[in-house]
Coordinates of C-alpha atoms in Angstrom, one line a residue:
X152 CA 18.2 -11.2 -32.0
X153 CA 14.8 -10.5 -30.9
X154 CA 12.9 -11.7 -34.2
X155 CA 15.1 -14.8 -34.4
X156 CA 13.8 -16.0 -31.1
X157 CA 11.0 -18.2 -30.2
X158 CA 7.4 -16.8 -29.4
X159 CA 8.0 -18.3 -25.6
X160 CA 11.9 -16.7 -25.3
X161 CA 10.4 -13.1 -26.9
X162 CA 9.0 -11.8 -23.1
X163 CA 12.2 -13.2 -21.3
X164 CA 14.1 -11.3 -23.8
X165 CA 11.8 -8.4 -23.0
X166 CA 12.8 -8.4 -19.6
X167 CA 16.1 -8.4 -20.0
X168 CA 17.1 -5.7 -22.7
X169 CA 15.1 -3.2 -20.9
X170 CA 17.2 -0.3 -19.5
X171 CA 18.4 -1.0 -16.2
X172 CA 17.2 -4.7 -16.4
X173 CA 20.1 -6.4 -17.5
X174 CA 22.4 -6.9 -15.4
X175 CA 20.5 -5.5 -12.5
X176 CA 19.7 -7.8 -9.6
X177 CA 17.1 -6.8 -7.0
X178 CA 17.9 -7.5 -3.2
X179 CA 15.8 -8.4 -0.2
X180 CA 15.2 -5.1 1.3
X181 CA 13.2 -2.8 -1.0
X182 CA 13.1 1.3 -1.0
X183 CA 10.2 2.4 -1.0
X184 CA 10.1 3.2 -5.1
X185 CA 12.1 0.1 -6.0
X186 CA 13.5 -1.0 -9.2
X187 CA 11.5 -3.0 -11.6
X188 CA 14.1 -5.9 -11.9
X189 CA 13.4 -9.6 -10.0
X190 CA 16.3 -11.4 -10.8
X191 CA 18.5 -12.1 -9.0
X192 CA 22.1 -14.6 -10.2
X193 CA 20.3 -18.6 -9.2
X194 CA 23.6 -19.4 -8.9
X195 CA 24.7 -17.8 -6.0
X196 CA 21.0 -19.4 -4.6
X197 CA 21.8 -23.1 -5.0
X198 CA 20.4 -23.0 -7.6
X199 CA 21.6 -26.3 -9.2
X200 CA 22.7 -27.8 -6.2
X201 CA 21.2 -30.5 -4.4
X202 CA 18.6 -29.1 -1.2
X203 CA 19.7 -30.4 2.8
X204 CA 17.6 -33.0 3.5
X205 CA 16.4 -30.7 6.3
X206 CA 13.0 -32.5 7.5
X207 CA 10.4 -30.7 7.9
X208 CA 6.9 -30.9 11.0
X209 CA 3.4 -31.4 9.5
X210 CA -0.2 -30.6 11.0
X211 CA 0.1 -33.9 12.6
X212 CA 3.1 -32.6 14.1
X213 CA 5.5 -35.4 13.0
X214 CA 9.0 -34.2 11.5
X215 CA 9.5 -35.9 8.1
X216 CA 12.6 -35.6 6.0
X217 CA 12.4 -34.0 3.7
X218 CA 13.3 -37.7 0.7
X219 CA 9.5 -38.8 2.3
X220 CA 7.2 -36.3 1.9
X221 CA 9.1 -35.5 -1.8
X222 CA 7.2 -39.5 -2.2
X223 CA 10.1 -39.7 -5.4
X224 CA 8.1 -36.8 -6.7
X225 CA 9.8 -33.5 -8.1
X226 CA 8.4 -31.0 -6.0
X227 CA 7.2 -26.8 -5.6
X228 CA 7.3 -26.3 -2.3
X229 CA 5.1 -22.3 -2.0
X230 CA 5.6 -21.2 0.9
X231 CA 2.4 -18.9 3.4
X232 CA 2.3 -16.4 5.7
X233 CA -2.3 -16.2 7.1
X234 CA -1.2 -12.9 8.3
X235 CA 0.5 -11.8 5.1
X236 CA -1.7 -9.0 2.6
X237 CA 0.5 -10.7 -0.3
X238 CA 0.0 -13.9 1.0
X239 CA -3.4 -13.2 0.3
X240 CA -3.2 -11.2 -2.7
X241 CA -1.8 -14.9 -4.5
X242 CA -3.6 -17.4 -2.8
X243 CA -6.4 -17.9 -5.8
X244 CA -3.4 -18.1 -8.0
X245 CA -1.3 -21.0 -5.7
X246 CA -4.9 -22.4 -5.9
X247 CA -3.9 -22.9 -10.1
X248 CA -0.3 -23.8 -9.3
X249 CA -1.8 -26.8 -7.8
X250 CA -4.3 -28.2 -10.3
X251 CA -0.9 -27.1 -12.6
X252 CA 1.1 -29.2 -10.8
X253 CA -1.4 -32.5 -10.7
X254 CA -1.9 -32.1 -13.9
X255 CA 1.9 -33.2 -14.4
X256 CA 2.8 -34.7 -11.6
X257 CA 4.9 -32.2 -9.3
X258 CA 3.3 -32.9 -5.6
X259 CA 2.6 -29.2 -3.7
X260 CA 3.8 -28.4 -0.5
X261 CA 2.3 -25.4 1.3
X262 CA 5.2 -24.0 4.4
X263 CA 4.3 -22.2 7.4
X264 CA 6.4 -19.8 7.5
X265 CA 4.2 -18.2 10.4
X266 CA 6.6 -18.5 13.8
X267 CA 4.0 -19.0 15.9
X268 CA 1.6 -21.0 14.1
X269 CA -1.9 -20.4 14.2
X270 CA -3.7 -23.4 13.2
X271 CA -7.5 -21.3 13.4
X272 CA -6.2 -19.0 10.7
X273 CA -4.2 -21.4 8.5
X274 CA -7.3 -23.2 8.5
X275 CA -9.3 -20.0 7.3
X276 CA -6.1 -19.2 4.7
X277 CA -6.4 -22.8 3.8
X278 CA -10.9 -22.3 3.0
X279 CA -10.7 -18.5 1.6
X280 CA -8.7 -20.6 -1.6
X281 CA -10.0 -23.6 -1.9
X282 CA -6.1 -24.7 -1.1
X283 CA -6.3 -28.6 -1.4
X284 CA -2.3 -29.1 -0.4
X285 CA 0.0 -30.7 2.8
X286 CA 0.5 -27.5 5.1
X287 CA 4.4 -27.8 6.9
X288 CA 6.1 -26.6 8.3
X289 CA 9.4 -25.1 9.5
X290 CA 9.1 -26.1 13.3
X291 CA 12.9 -26.3 13.8
X292 CA 13.9 -23.4 12.1
X293 CA 16.2 -24.9 10.4
X294 CA 15.2 -25.4 6.4
X295 CA 14.3 -22.1 5.2
X296 CA 17.5 -20.7 6.4
X297 CA 19.3 -22.7 4.4
X298 CA 17.3 -22.4 1.4
X299 CA 18.7 -18.2 2.4
X300 CA 14.6 -17.4 2.2
X301 CA 13.3 -14.6 2.9
X302 CA 9.5 -13.4 1.8
X303 CA 6.1 -15.2 2.3
X304 CA 5.5 -15.6 -1.0
X305 CA 8.8 -17.2 -1.8
X306 CA 8.4 -21.0 -4.6
X307 CA 10.9 -23.0 -4.7
X308 CA 10.8 -26.0 -7.8
X309 CA 12.5 -29.1 -6.4
X310 CA 13.7 -32.3 -9.6
X311 CA 13.5 -35.8 -7.5
X312 CA 16.4 -35.7 -6.7
X313 CA 16.3 -32.7 -4.5
X314 CA 17.8 -30.5 -7.1
X315 CA 16.8 -26.7 -6.8
X316 CA 15.0 -25.7 -10.3
X317 CA 13.8 -22.6 -9.5
X318 CA 13.4 -20.0 -7.1
X319 CA 10.9 -16.6 -6.8
X320 CA 8.1 -15.4 -7.2
X321 CA 5.7 -17.2 -8.4
X322 CA 4.6 -13.6 -11.2
X323 CA 5.7 -10.6 -11.2
X324 CA 1.7 -8.6 -10.8
X325 CA 1.7 -7.8 -6.8
X326 CA 4.6 -5.8 -5.8
X327 CA 5.0 -4.0 -2.2
X328 CA 3.7 -1.0 -3.2
X329 CA 1.7 -1.7 -6.5
X330 CA -0.5 -3.8 -8.5
X331 CA -0.4 -4.4 -12.0
X332 CA -4.1 -5.7 -13.9
X333 CA -2.6 -8.7 -15.5
X334 CA 1.1 -10.4 -15.1
X335 CA 3.3 -10.2 -17.1
X336 CA 6.1 -12.5 -16.8
X337 CA 4.4 -16.0 -15.1
X338 CA 7.4 -16.6 -13.5
X339 CA 6.6 -20.3 -12.2
X340 CA 3.9 -21.2 -14.4
X341 CA 6.9 -21.8 -17.1
X342 CA 9.3 -23.2 -14.2
X343 CA 6.7 -26.0 -14.0
X344 CA 6.3 -26.5 -17.4
X345 CA 10.1 -26.6 -17.9
X346 CA 10.6 -29.6 -15.7
X347 CA 7.8 -31.3 -17.1
X348 CA 9.6 -31.7 -20.0
X349 CA 13.3 -32.2 -19.2
X350 CA 13.9 -28.0 -19.6
X351 CA 16.4 -25.7 -17.5
X352 CA 13.8 -23.0 -16.5
X353 CA 14.2 -19.6 -18.4
X354 CA 14.4 -18.0 -15.3
X355 CA 15.7 -19.7 -12.5
X356 CA 15.6 -16.8 -9.2
X357 CA 13.0 -15.0 -9.6
X358 CA 13.7 -12.3 -5.8
X359 CA 9.1 -12.3 -3.8
X360 CA 7.9 -9.3 -2.6
X361 CA 6.2 -10.3 0.4
X362 CA 6.5 -10.3 3.8
X363 CA 9.6 -10.2 5.5
X364 CA 10.5 -13.2 6.8
X365 CA 11.7 -14.1 11.2
X366 CA 15.0 -16.1 10.8
X367 CA 16.9 -17.1 14.0
X368 CA 20.2 -14.5 14.1
X369 CA 23.3 -16.7 13.2
X370 CA 24.7 -15.3 16.0
X371 CA 23.4 -14.8 19.7
X372 CA 21.2 -11.4 19.0
X373 CA 21.9 -8.7 21.6
X374 CA 20.7 -8.2 24.9
X375 CA 18.3 -5.2 25.2
X376 CA 17.9 -2.9 28.1
X377 CA 14.2 -2.0 26.5
X378 CA 11.4 -4.1 26.9
X379 CA 8.4 -4.5 24.7
X380 CA 5.5 -3.6 28.0
X381 CA 7.8 -0.8 29.1
X382 CA 9.0 0.6 25.9
X383 CA 8.2 -0.7 23.5
X384 CA 4.4 -0.9 23.4
X385 CA 3.7 2.7 23.9
X386 CA 5.8 2.9 20.5
X387 CA 3.5 1.0 19.0
X388 CA 0.2 2.6 20.4
X389 CA 1.0 6.3 18.9
X390 CA 1.9 5.2 15.8
X391 CA 0.7 2.0 14.4
X392 CA -1.6 0.7 16.0
X393 CA -4.7 2.8 15.0
X394 CA -4.9 1.6 11.8
X395 CA -2.8 -2.3 12.8
X396 CA -6.0 -3.3 15.1
X397 CA -8.4 -5.7 14.7
X398 CA -11.2 -3.9 12.1
X399 CA -8.6 -1.8 11.8
X400 CA -7.4 -0.2 8.4
X401 CA -4.1 -1.7 8.7
X402 CA -3.7 -6.1 6.9
X403 CA -3.3 -7.2 10.6
X404 CA -2.8 -6.1 14.5
X405 CA -0.2 -4.8 16.1
X406 CA -2.0 -4.6 19.7
X407 CA 0.0 -8.0 21.4
X408 CA 3.5 -8.7 21.6
X409 CA 2.9 -12.5 20.0
X410 CA 0.9 -10.0 17.1
X411 CA 4.6 -8.1 17.1
X412 CA 6.8 -11.4 17.2
X413 CA 4.8 -13.0 14.4
X414 CA 5.3 -9.3 12.3
X415 CA 8.0 -8.0 13.8
X416 CA 10.5 -8.8 10.7
X417 CA 8.6 -6.9 8.7
X418 CA 7.8 -3.6 10.8
X419 CA 12.0 -3.6 11.1
X420 CA 11.9 -3.9 7.0
X421 CA 9.1 -0.8 6.6
X422 CA 10.5 1.5 9.5
X423 CA 13.4 1.6 7.8
X424 CA 12.5 2.0 4.1
X425 CA 10.3 4.8 5.6
X426 CA 7.8 3.2 4.0
X427 CA 5.8 3.1 8.1
X428 CA 4.6 4.9 9.8
X429 CA 3.0 6.1 6.0
X430 CA 4.9 10.2 6.5
X431 CA 6.6 11.7 3.7
X432 CA 6.9 15.3 3.4
X433 CA 10.1 16.3 3.9
X434 CA 11.9 16.7 8.0
X435 CA 10.1 20.2 9.2
X436 CA 10.1 22.0 12.2
X437 CA 7.6 19.4 14.9
X438 CA 6.1 22.6 14.8
X439 CA 4.4 22.8 11.3
X440 CA 1.8 19.0 10.4
X441 CA -0.5 19.2 12.5
X442 CA -0.7 15.4 11.5
X443 CA 2.6 14.3 11.4
X444 CA 2.9 10.3 12.3
X445 CA 6.7 9.5 11.5
X446 CA 8.3 8.7 13.8
X447 CA 10.5 10.2 16.5
X448 CA 14.7 9.8 15.4
X449 CA 14.4 8.1 19.8
X450 CA 10.9 6.3 18.7
X451 CA 12.4 5.2 15.2
X452 CA 16.2 4.2 17.1
X453 CA 14.8 2.4 20.3
X454 CA 12.3 0.4 17.9
X455 CA 14.6 -0.6 15.3
X456 CA 17.0 -1.6 18.4
X457 CA 14.7 -3.6 20.2
X458 CA 14.1 -5.6 17.3
X459 CA 17.2 -5.9 16.6
X460 CA 17.7 -7.7 19.8
X461 CA 16.5 -10.7 21.8
X462 CA 13.2 -8.8 21.6
X463 CA 12.4 -9.3 25.7
X464 CA 9.3 -8.8 27.0
X465 CA 9.6 -6.9 30.9
X466 CA 7.2 -6.4 33.6
X467 CA 3.6 -5.9 32.0
X468 CA 3.0 -4.2 35.3
X469 CA 4.3 -1.1 33.7
X470 CA 2.9 -2.4 30.6
X471 CA 0.5 0.9 29.1
X472 CA -3.0 1.6 29.3
X473 CA -4.8 -0.7 27.0
X474 CA -6.4 2.2 23.8
X475 CA -9.5 2.8 23.1
X476 CA -11.3 2.6 19.4
X477 CA -14.9 3.6 18.7
X478 CA -17.0 0.5 17.5
X479 CA -18.6 2.2 14.5
X480 CA -17.9 6.5 14.2
X481 CA -14.4 7.3 15.9
X482 CA -15.9 11.2 15.7
X483 CA -18.6 9.9 17.6
X484 CA -23.0 10.2 16.8
X485 CA -23.2 11.5 14.1
X486 CA -25.9 14.2 12.8
X487 CA -26.7 12.9 9.6
X488 CA -25.5 9.8 7.2
X489 CA -25.8 9.5 3.8
X490 CA -25.4 5.8 2.0
X491 CA -24.8 4.4 -1.5
X492 CA -28.0 3.2 -2.6
X493 CA -26.7 -0.6 -3.8
X494 CA -22.6 -1.9 -3.2
X495 CA -20.5 -2.6 -5.4
X496 CA -18.8 -5.5 -6.9
X497 CA -15.1 -5.9 -6.4
X498 CA -14.4 -8.8 -7.7
X499 CA -11.0 -10.9 -6.1
X500 CA -7.3 -9.9 -8.3
X501 CA -5.6 -7.6 -10.8
X502 CA -7.1 -3.9 -10.5
X503 CA -10.5 -2.5 -11.2
X504 CA -12.1 0.6 -13.1
X505 CA -12.9 4.0 -11.1
X506 CA -16.4 2.8 -10.1
X507 CA -18.9 6.0 -9.2
X508 CA -22.0 6.7 -7.2
X509 CA -24.5 9.1 -6.4
X510 CA -25.3 10.1 -3.2
X511 CA -28.7 12.4 -2.3
X512 CA -28.5 14.1 0.7
X513 CA -32.6 16.1 0.5
X514 CA -31.4 19.1 3.0
X515 CA -33.7 21.9 2.3
X516 CA -31.4 24.4 2.6
X517 CA -27.9 24.9 3.3
X518 CA -25.7 23.3 6.5
X519 CA -22.9 23.6 7.2
X520 CA -20.1 20.9 8.2
X521 CA -17.9 20.6 10.7
X522 CA -16.5 17.2 10.7
X523 CA -17.2 14.7 8.0
X524 CA -16.6 10.4 8.1
X525 CA -16.4 7.9 5.6
X526 CA -16.6 4.2 6.1
X527 CA -16.0 1.8 3.1
X528 CA -17.9 -1.7 4.7
X529 CA -15.5 -2.7 2.6
X530 CA -12.4 -0.9 4.3
X531 CA -9.7 -3.4 2.8
X532 CA -10.5 -2.8 -1.0
X533 CA -10.3 0.9 -0.6
X534 CA -7.1 3.0 -1.6
X535 CA -9.3 6.4 -1.7
X536 CA -12.6 7.6 -3.2
X537 CA -13.3 11.1 -3.7
X538 CA -16.6 13.0 -3.1
X539 CA -17.3 16.1 -5.1
X540 CA -21.2 18.5 -5.0
X541 CA -23.0 19.2 -7.5
X542 CA -26.4 19.8 -8.2
X543 CA -29.8 18.9 -7.1
X544 CA -30.6 17.7 -11.3
X545 CA -27.3 15.2 -11.3
X546 CA -28.1 11.9 -12.8
X547 CA -24.9 10.1 -13.3
X548 CA -22.2 10.8 -10.8
X549 CA -18.9 14.2 -12.2
X550 CA -16.0 14.7 -10.8
X551 CA -13.4 17.0 -12.2
X552 CA -10.0 16.9 -10.5
X553 CA -8.8 20.3 -11.1
X554 CA -11.6 22.2 -9.2
X555 CA -10.9 20.6 -6.3
X556 CA -12.7 18.4 -3.8
X557 CA -15.3 17.9 -1.5
X558 CA -14.0 15.8 1.1
X559 CA -11.8 12.6 0.0
X560 CA -11.1 8.9 1.8
X561 CA -7.5 7.4 1.7
X562 CA -5.6 4.5 4.4
X563 CA -5.5 6.2 7.5
X564 CA -7.6 9.2 7.2
X565 CA -11.0 8.8 6.6
X566 CA -12.3 11.4 9.1
X567 CA -11.9 15.5 9.2
X568 CA -12.5 17.5 12.2
X569 CA -12.7 21.4 10.6
X570 CA -10.5 23.9 13.1
X571 CA -13.7 25.9 16.0
X572 CA -15.0 28.2 13.4
X573 CA -14.2 27.2 10.4
X574 CA -17.2 24.8 8.5
X575 CA -17.7 23.0 4.6
X576 CA -20.9 24.8 3.2
X577 CA -23.6 21.5 1.5
X578 CA -25.9 23.5 -0.1
X579 CA -29.7 22.5 0.0
X580 CA -30.7 19.4 -1.5
X581 CA -27.1 19.1 -3.1
X582 CA -25.8 15.9 -4.1
X583 CA -22.4 13.8 -3.3
X584 CA -21.1 12.5 -5.7
X585 CA -18.2 9.1 -5.2
X586 CA -15.1 8.2 -7.1
X587 CA -13.8 5.3 -4.9
X588 CA -10.2 3.4 -6.2
X589 CA -10.7 -0.2 -4.9
X590 CA -7.4 -2.3 -4.9
X591 CA -8.6 -5.5 -5.6
X592 CA -6.6 -8.2 -2.4
X593 CA -7.5 -12.2 -3.7
X594 CA -10.9 -12.0 -1.9
X595 CA -14.2 -10.9 -3.7
X596 CA -16.4 -8.3 -1.3
X597 CA -18.6 -5.7 -2.2
X598 CA -18.0 -2.5 -0.5
X599 CA -21.7 0.7 -0.1
X600 CA -19.3 3.4 1.6
X601 CA -21.5 5.5 4.0
X602 CA -21.0 9.4 5.3
X603 CA -21.2 10.4 8.6
X604 CA -21.8 14.3 8.8
X605 CA -21.2 16.6 11.6
X606 CA -23.0 19.7 12.1
X607 CA -21.7 23.0 12.9
X608 CA -23.6 24.5 16.1
X609 CA -22.9 27.8 15.3
X610 CA -22.5 30.0 11.1
X611 CA -19.3 29.4 11.6
X612 CA -16.8 32.5 10.4
X613 CA -15.1 30.9 7.7
X614 CA -15.3 28.7 4.9
X615 CA -13.1 25.7 4.3
X616 CA -12.8 25.3 0.4
X617 CA -9.5 24.0 -2.0
X618 CA -8.5 25.0 -4.6
X619 CA -5.9 23.2 -7.0
X620 CA -2.8 24.1 -9.2
X621 CA -3.1 21.7 -12.0
X622 CA -1.3 21.3 -15.6
X623 CA -3.2 19.2 -18.3
X624 CA -1.2 19.5 -20.6
X625 CA 1.1 16.3 -19.5
X626 CA 3.5 14.8 -21.9
X627 CA 5.7 12.4 -20.5
X628 CA 8.6 11.0 -23.0
X629 CA 8.8 6.7 -22.7
X630 CA 11.6 5.5 -21.2
X631 CA 12.0 8.8 -19.1
X632 CA 13.3 8.5 -15.4
X633 CA 13.0 12.0 -13.8
X634 CA 10.2 13.9 -16.4
X635 CA 9.3 17.2 -14.3
X636 CA 6.3 18.8 -15.1
X637 CA 5.0 22.3 -13.4
X638 CA 1.7 24.5 -12.2
X639 CA 2.0 27.7 -11.7
X640 CA -0.2 30.9 -10.8
X641 CA 0.3 34.0 -9.5
X642 CA -2.4 35.4 -6.5
X643 CA -5.0 38.1 -6.9
X644 CA -5.4 38.1 -2.7
X645 CA -4.7 37.2 0.1
X646 CA -4.8 33.2 0.9
X647 CA -4.8 32.2 4.4
X648 CA -4.0 27.7 3.7
X649 CA -4.3 25.3 6.0
X650 CA -2.8 22.1 3.7
X651 CA -1.6 20.0 1.0
X652 CA -2.4 17.1 -0.9
X653 CA -0.4 16.3 -3.8
X654 CA -2.7 14.2 -6.3
X655 CA -0.7 12.0 -9.4
X656 CA -0.8 8.3 -10.3
X657 CA 1.8 4.8 -10.6
X658 CA 4.0 7.9 -12.4
X659 CA 4.8 9.9 -9.8
X660 CA 7.9 9.9 -7.8
X661 CA 8.2 13.6 -6.2
X662 CA 6.6 16.3 -5.9
X663 CA 7.4 20.0 -4.0
X664 CA 5.0 23.9 -3.6
X665 CA 6.7 26.4 -3.8
X666 CA 6.1 30.5 -3.1
X667 CA 7.6 33.5 -4.4
X668 CA 6.7 36.3 -2.5
X669 CA 6.5 39.4 -4.9
X670 CA 10.6 39.8 -6.4
X671 CA 11.3 37.6 -3.5
X672 CA 13.4 34.1 -3.0
X673 CA 11.2 30.4 -4.2
X674 CA 10.6 29.2 -0.1
X675 CA 9.9 25.5 -0.3
X676 CA 6.1 25.5 1.6
X677 CA 6.3 21.0 1.2
X678 CA 7.9 19.2 -0.5
X679 CA 7.6 14.8 -1.0
X680 CA 11.1 13.8 -1.7
X681 CA 9.7 10.0 -2.3
X682 CA 5.2 10.4 -3.3
X683 CA 3.5 7.0 -3.8
X684 CA 0.3 6.3 -5.3
X685 CA -0.8 4.4 -2.1
X686 CA -0.7 7.1 -0.2
X687 CA -1.9 10.5 -1.0
X688 CA -1.9 12.6 1.7
X689 CA -2.9 15.2 2.9
X690 CA -0.5 17.0 5.7
X691 CA -2.8 20.2 7.8
X692 CA -0.4 23.6 9.6
X693 CA -1.5 23.3 12.5
X694 CA -1.6 28.0 11.9
X695 CA -2.7 28.3 8.8
X696 CA 0.5 30.2 6.4
X697 CA -1.0 33.4 5.1
X698 CA 0.7 34.0 1.9
X699 CA 0.0 38.1 0.3
X700 CA -1.2 38.7 -2.2
X701 CA 0.6 39.2 -5.2
X702 CA 3.0 36.0 -5.3
X703 CA 3.2 32.6 -7.3
X704 CA 2.3 29.6 -5.6
X705 CA 4.4 26.8 -8.2
X706 CA 3.7 23.3 -7.6
X707 CA 6.6 21.1 -9.4
X708 CA 6.5 16.8 -9.3
X709 CA 8.5 14.2 -11.7
X710 CA 6.7 11.5 -12.9
X711 CA 9.4 7.8 -13.2
X712 CA 7.9 6.2 -16.9
X713 CA 10.9 4.2 -17.0
X714 CA 10.6 0.1 -16.9
X715 CA 12.5 0.6 -13.7
X716 CA 9.6 1.6 -11.7
X717 CA 7.9 -1.4 -10.9
X718 CA 4.2 0.5 -11.1
X719 CA 4.2 1.5 -14.4
X720 CA 1.5 -0.3 -16.7
X721 CA 3.5 0.5 -20.1
X722 CA 7.8 2.4 -20.4
X723 CA 7.0 2.6 -23.8
X724 CA 3.8 4.3 -23.6
X725 CA 4.1 8.9 -24.3
X726 CA 2.5 9.2 -21.1
X727 CA -0.5 12.7 -21.4
X728 CA -3.1 13.4 -18.9
X729 CA -6.6 10.8 -17.8
X730 CA -8.7 9.7 -15.5
X731 CA -7.8 6.7 -14.7
X732 CA -5.2 4.7 -13.1
X733 CA -2.6 4.5 -16.5
X734 CA -3.2 7.2 -17.1
X735 CA -1.1 10.2 -15.2
X736 CA -2.3 13.8 -13.8
X737 CA -0.8 16.2 -11.6
X738 CA -2.3 18.3 -8.8
X739 CA -0.8 19.9 -6.1
X740 CA -4.3 20.8 -4.1
X741 CA -4.9 23.5 -1.7
X742 CA -7.1 23.3 1.2
X743 CA -7.4 27.4 2.5
X744 CA -10.1 29.3 3.9
X745 CA -12.2 32.4 3.3
X746 CA -15.1 34.5 4.8
X747 CA -17.8 32.4 5.4
X748 CA -20.5 34.7 4.9
X749 CA -18.6 35.3 0.7
X750 CA -20.6 33.6 -2.1
X751 CA -20.2 30.2 -3.5

């Protein structure tokens, strides 16, 4: 059947014929690992029907009916939100769509879906991407509900009679939790082309991954005894604001009530789907992990209840004290700072191969590092940094992932202070090799990483080291949704474990650490049932766990190489070990302690 089709329709056939996609439809609320399907039933979403001729507000504050705005032309209405990271990733493509619309006689409108539009942030967004289209707002909150819009990146294509001919994503390059090197399907481009040719688009409706919209309730929301200042602000300060603040690692701020109301729907979505706060270990007693960021059951229930209510502000006198954050180094003034010799140029769109750098130390003797902090100059585009120690004469960076690492950075985990009496050894005149994964966000920029070092004031009792359980013989079959690989070793001596960090790439689905004592039964040390490549967190014990000699440590990894995995570069490929993101790895890092007098 495919061979008889025109070349234009073959990509559509491949999308429809992919396993699990033929009759599968996505929903607005996605799980942590969403399915690949973007297709939606068009006639259940108004495609083919005339859009209600409601009014939208122009930048001059004037309400204008839709047919007047259209000026007798076909109309593209593209939603955007200036504070949404997905809107920014799609900014360059929106500019290209403007040009395609102009060439085809279609009028583009940009609809700012922010519930509290800020003229300055709107202007900044438009200028950043060179957007020229008129901007409108749904000030009466009637148009977006009538369209049943759900995210900040949806587009709606109307012919000159206001008939909806396409609704959905611009393309399929970006999702909430993944990025492809290039789009595989340009849904909007194809719809624009079909409209100009007087044809129906081959695909008429898709979901559009983006920030969830705050739309009016069909019925008045219930009142709440919880208030922002007395209850909710404290929950957010404890769990969200350390990253979601001005100059923080989060894509938008949650420091004020207007910030929270701006992103209320997205907060609710991410909390409900378990994506925020980022903590993906299976439930364990609170005394197990030192860095558990998850919401307690009561905090989660209160936050979701307030978001679903009339969201009362309460008495500002009940507000908590504002948190204080360091302007630069969160661990205080360092003893030494190492810097990349030159900045890295990060492109605006798509993906980038890992970048490498080599940092000189010039220390004449071994140093004991009691704390470190890794600080990118452009944290918005830095996914992770892995640091390894190299010999003094090294000319180029060399990292062997299986050998462990000396330091690491992921969003939300940029600094590490080791317990009193514990430190990492930095050999004299050694060099630090950096492997950096950049994730473009819509704007080209430069990044230059610095590493702050805090030296131990006295010789430590124990040295912090990292070892690993790794399987270099990966062979993940094409299309396999739950392929399991394992690695294990018998401990020749007792091991005092302080933490774990699982590492897989975009096909990683779940990870588990187990210990099997001599003659005993397996015990789970750490289970990550919903692994995600974007959040390679370290899980640190509150108290070290001693594993006796003769025990077997085992790591089990599950991979999803199916077409239902939206981040999968090629479901038809047999996947093996490799360094880049489109390859795969299976490494269970184990941080542990050894006597500091032990020879490295």
